[in-house]
Amino acid sequence: MSKINPNYHPVPVVFSQANGSIIWDPEGKKYLDFLSAYSAVNQGHCHPKILKAFQEQAERLTLSSRAFYNDRFPVFAERLTSMFGYEMVLPMNTGAEGVETALKLARKWGYEKKKIPKDKVNPFTLVYLPCFVICTDPSPDIRPVIRTVYSSFLLGARHMQAIIVSCCGCFHGRTLAVISMSCDNEATRGFGPLLPGHVKVDFGDHVALEKVFQEHGDRIAGFLFEPIQGEAGVIIPPEGYLKAVRDLCSKYNILMIADEIQSGLARSGKMLACDWEEVRPDVVILGKALGGGVIPVSAVLADKDVMLCIRPGEHGSTFGGNPLASAVAIASLDVLQEEKLAERSAHLGEELLRQLRKIQEQFPNYIKEVRGRGLFTAVEFDNRTLFPVSAYDICLKMKERGVLAKPTHDTIVRLTPPLCMSPDELQEGSKALQDVLEFDLPNIQKTKPKNSPTTATTCDRCGRNLYTS
């Protein structure tokens, strides 16, 4: 492990084998998976149909690159576009690549179709900054610095006028473009300068969104959002929000871009989380479960009017649309439909919420909120009464009881099991949480050093504390 960069803080358990919703460590101890690799294994670990497709294709052809055609990608493209009702797909590999693709697509559409000006110069840059230089008559030593700053302003003013609006608390990956939208200081500090052209708005607040659209609408190319915010702690927007977003994007001619990488592909109880309000985004980003937990596959869906704004040479991926990934993705989609995993997620999700709310009634001082949609659920704890214990400590004790879950933002435990999980296994997971709160928590509170309480860091971008509990 000393050779591995510690860019994650995992729960200390080693996976050696897996099947369905069960994990075994090298010593043979069994665990129930309540994370599903952040929803990458919705179909369950090592699904036989997906593995069969993988093996058969691996023995024939694995990679062609996009320099040539292969016989599996067209089948995958037809399957995916017909399943979700879009005219075209652009294939990538990871979810972060899918988001980057959608951002580039939106900006290209903004310039070509919406006619956002490419080189409109800010009057401040051309008038006020030079006047400041002249009036202050800086010393010769300072003039080169000011010229450099002025050149940077000018360069920024002449390019990238197309704005992307995103939500506070969002998580779309950790690439430079994506962290430029982030409210997570850990993701942004030390990686500047961040990219320009981003505006933030509160998630779930369509009134605030329209205000942003009114102020910047002629230069906004797209609104990127998660229908359910996953990393923020399974935050579900108010009813009617998605419909309001659709109406506003149509009104102001702005692309509605849904990041369904984690919330889509049956996780929320619908094939897409946007389906809960029967809205059709202009652009949909898919990933994670598209590869069935076997191989990275992501895709961006849109109609021709948007998709054809990107032409040969302007974007691509050596591995995107490769025959191995295409075969696996087709099988992954087949499993979702044939096993009715969206319906299963909706049914089991209701049962899981019922169990968790019963636990909340038993421990109202500890549990602040239980929320979820389908098998996309979370338990949020009250930091004041939980102190000095964290959600990570809760997950460690759940692990000891044979259930694997992962915290987010110190006070939230996500519970997102594979959609194939049995009702008995679901009950076993809930019981583990209940036992931790009843038997383990009092002991941890007594023995854990009572250092200063962990407080959520104030966001560098907006100055607010987004994750208070």
PDB file of C-alpha atoms in Angstrom, residues 164-172 181-183 198-213 215-216 223-229 232 235-238 240-242 244-245 248 459 461-467:
ATOM      1  CA  ILE A 164     -22.044  27.109 -17.649  1.00  0.00           C
ATOM      2  CA  VAL A 165     -24.354  27.348 -14.642  1.00  0.00           C
ATOM      3  CA  SER A 166     -24.080  24.644 -11.989  1.00  0.00           C
ATOM      4  CA  CYS A 167     -25.388  24.021  -8.482  1.00  0.00           C
ATOM      5  CA  CYS A 168     -23.898  24.591  -5.061  1.00  0.00           C
ATOM      6  CA  GLY A 169     -22.988  21.249  -3.535  1.00  0.00           C
ATOM      7  CA  CYS A 170     -22.575  19.607  -6.929  1.00  0.00           C
ATOM      8  CA  PHE A 171     -20.212  16.761  -7.718  1.00  0.00           C
ATOM      9  CA  HIS A 172     -19.384  15.987 -11.331  1.00  0.00           C
ATOM     10  CA  MET A 181     -17.598  24.426 -10.423  1.00  0.00           C
ATOM     11  CA  SER A 182     -17.034  22.729  -7.074  1.00  0.00           C
ATOM     12  CA  CYS A 183     -17.947  23.910  -3.580  1.00  0.00           C
ATOM     13  CA  HIS A 198     -18.894  29.290 -14.374  1.00  0.00           C
ATOM     14  CA  VAL A 199     -21.804  30.639 -12.343  1.00  0.00           C
ATOM     15  CA  LYS A 200     -23.264  28.954  -9.254  1.00  0.00           C
ATOM     16  CA  VAL A 201     -26.865  28.696  -8.054  1.00  0.00           C
ATOM     17  CA  ASP A 202     -28.573  26.941  -5.139  1.00  0.00           C
ATOM     18  CA  PHE A 203     -29.789  23.442  -5.946  1.00  0.00           C
ATOM     19  CA  GLY A 204     -33.556  23.104  -5.856  1.00  0.00           C
ATOM     20  CA  ASP A 205     -34.253  26.843  -6.090  1.00  0.00           C
ATOM     21  CA  HIS A 206     -35.834  27.568  -9.462  1.00  0.00           C
ATOM     22  CA  VAL A 207     -36.479  31.209  -8.513  1.00  0.00           C
ATOM     23  CA  ALA A 208     -32.761  31.783  -7.994  1.00  0.00           C
ATOM     24  CA  LEU A 209     -32.068  29.923 -11.227  1.00  0.00           C
ATOM     25  CA  GLU A 210     -34.329  32.229 -13.227  1.00  0.00           C
ATOM     26  CA  LYS A 211     -32.638  35.248 -11.682  1.00  0.00           C
ATOM     27  CA  VAL A 212     -29.281  33.958 -12.928  1.00  0.00           C
ATOM     28  CA  PHE A 213     -30.811  33.274 -16.339  1.00  0.00           C
ATOM     29  CA  GLU A 215     -28.848  38.344 -15.543  1.00  0.00           C
ATOM     30  CA  HIS A 216     -26.624  36.250 -17.812  1.00  0.00           C
ATOM     31  CA  PHE A 223     -27.244  24.404 -16.940  1.00  0.00           C
ATOM     32  CA  LEU A 224     -25.473  21.331 -15.550  1.00  0.00           C
ATOM     33  CA  PHE A 225     -27.093  19.573 -12.599  1.00  0.00           C
ATOM     34  CA  GLU A 226     -27.619  16.264 -10.845  1.00  0.00           C
ATOM     35  CA  PRO A 227     -31.326  15.361 -10.603  1.00  0.00           C
ATOM     36  CA  ILE A 228     -30.415  13.959  -7.177  1.00  0.00           C
ATOM     37  CA  GLN A 229     -27.172  15.202  -5.643  1.00  0.00           C
ATOM     38  CA  ALA A 232     -23.741  16.047  -1.280  1.00  0.00           C
ATOM     39  CA  ILE A 235     -30.198  15.581  -1.781  1.00  0.00           C
ATOM     40  CA  ILE A 236     -33.577  15.369  -3.494  1.00  0.00           C
ATOM     41  CA  PRO A 237     -34.923  18.623  -4.962  1.00  0.00           C
ATOM     42  CA  PRO A 238     -38.429  19.910  -4.150  1.00  0.00           C
ATOM     43  CA  GLY A 240     -41.699  20.353  -9.428  1.00  0.00           C
ATOM     44  CA  TYR A 241     -38.108  21.606  -9.549  1.00  0.00           C
ATOM     45  CA  LEU A 242     -37.087  19.518 -12.557  1.00  0.00           C
ATOM     46  CA  ALA A 244     -39.369  24.249 -13.622  1.00  0.00           C
ATOM     47  CA  VAL A 245     -35.784  23.776 -14.828  1.00  0.00           C
ATOM     48  CA  LEU A 248     -36.695  27.873 -17.751  1.00  0.00           C
ATOM     49  CA  CYS A 459     -16.946  27.292   0.942  1.00  0.00           C
ATOM     50  CA  ARG A 461     -16.535  30.214  -3.517  1.00  0.00           C
ATOM     51  CA  CYS A 462     -19.787  31.276  -1.854  1.00  0.00           C
ATOM     52  CA  GLY A 463     -18.681  31.815   1.765  1.00  0.00           C
ATOM     53  CA  ARG A 464     -21.370  29.541   3.152  1.00  0.00           C
ATOM     54  CA  ASN A 465     -21.339  26.371   5.198  1.00  0.00           C
ATOM     55  CA  LEU A 466     -23.175  23.921   2.941  1.00  0.00           C
ATOM     56  CA  TYR A 467     -23.019  20.870   5.161  1.00  0.00           C
TER      57      TYR A 467
END
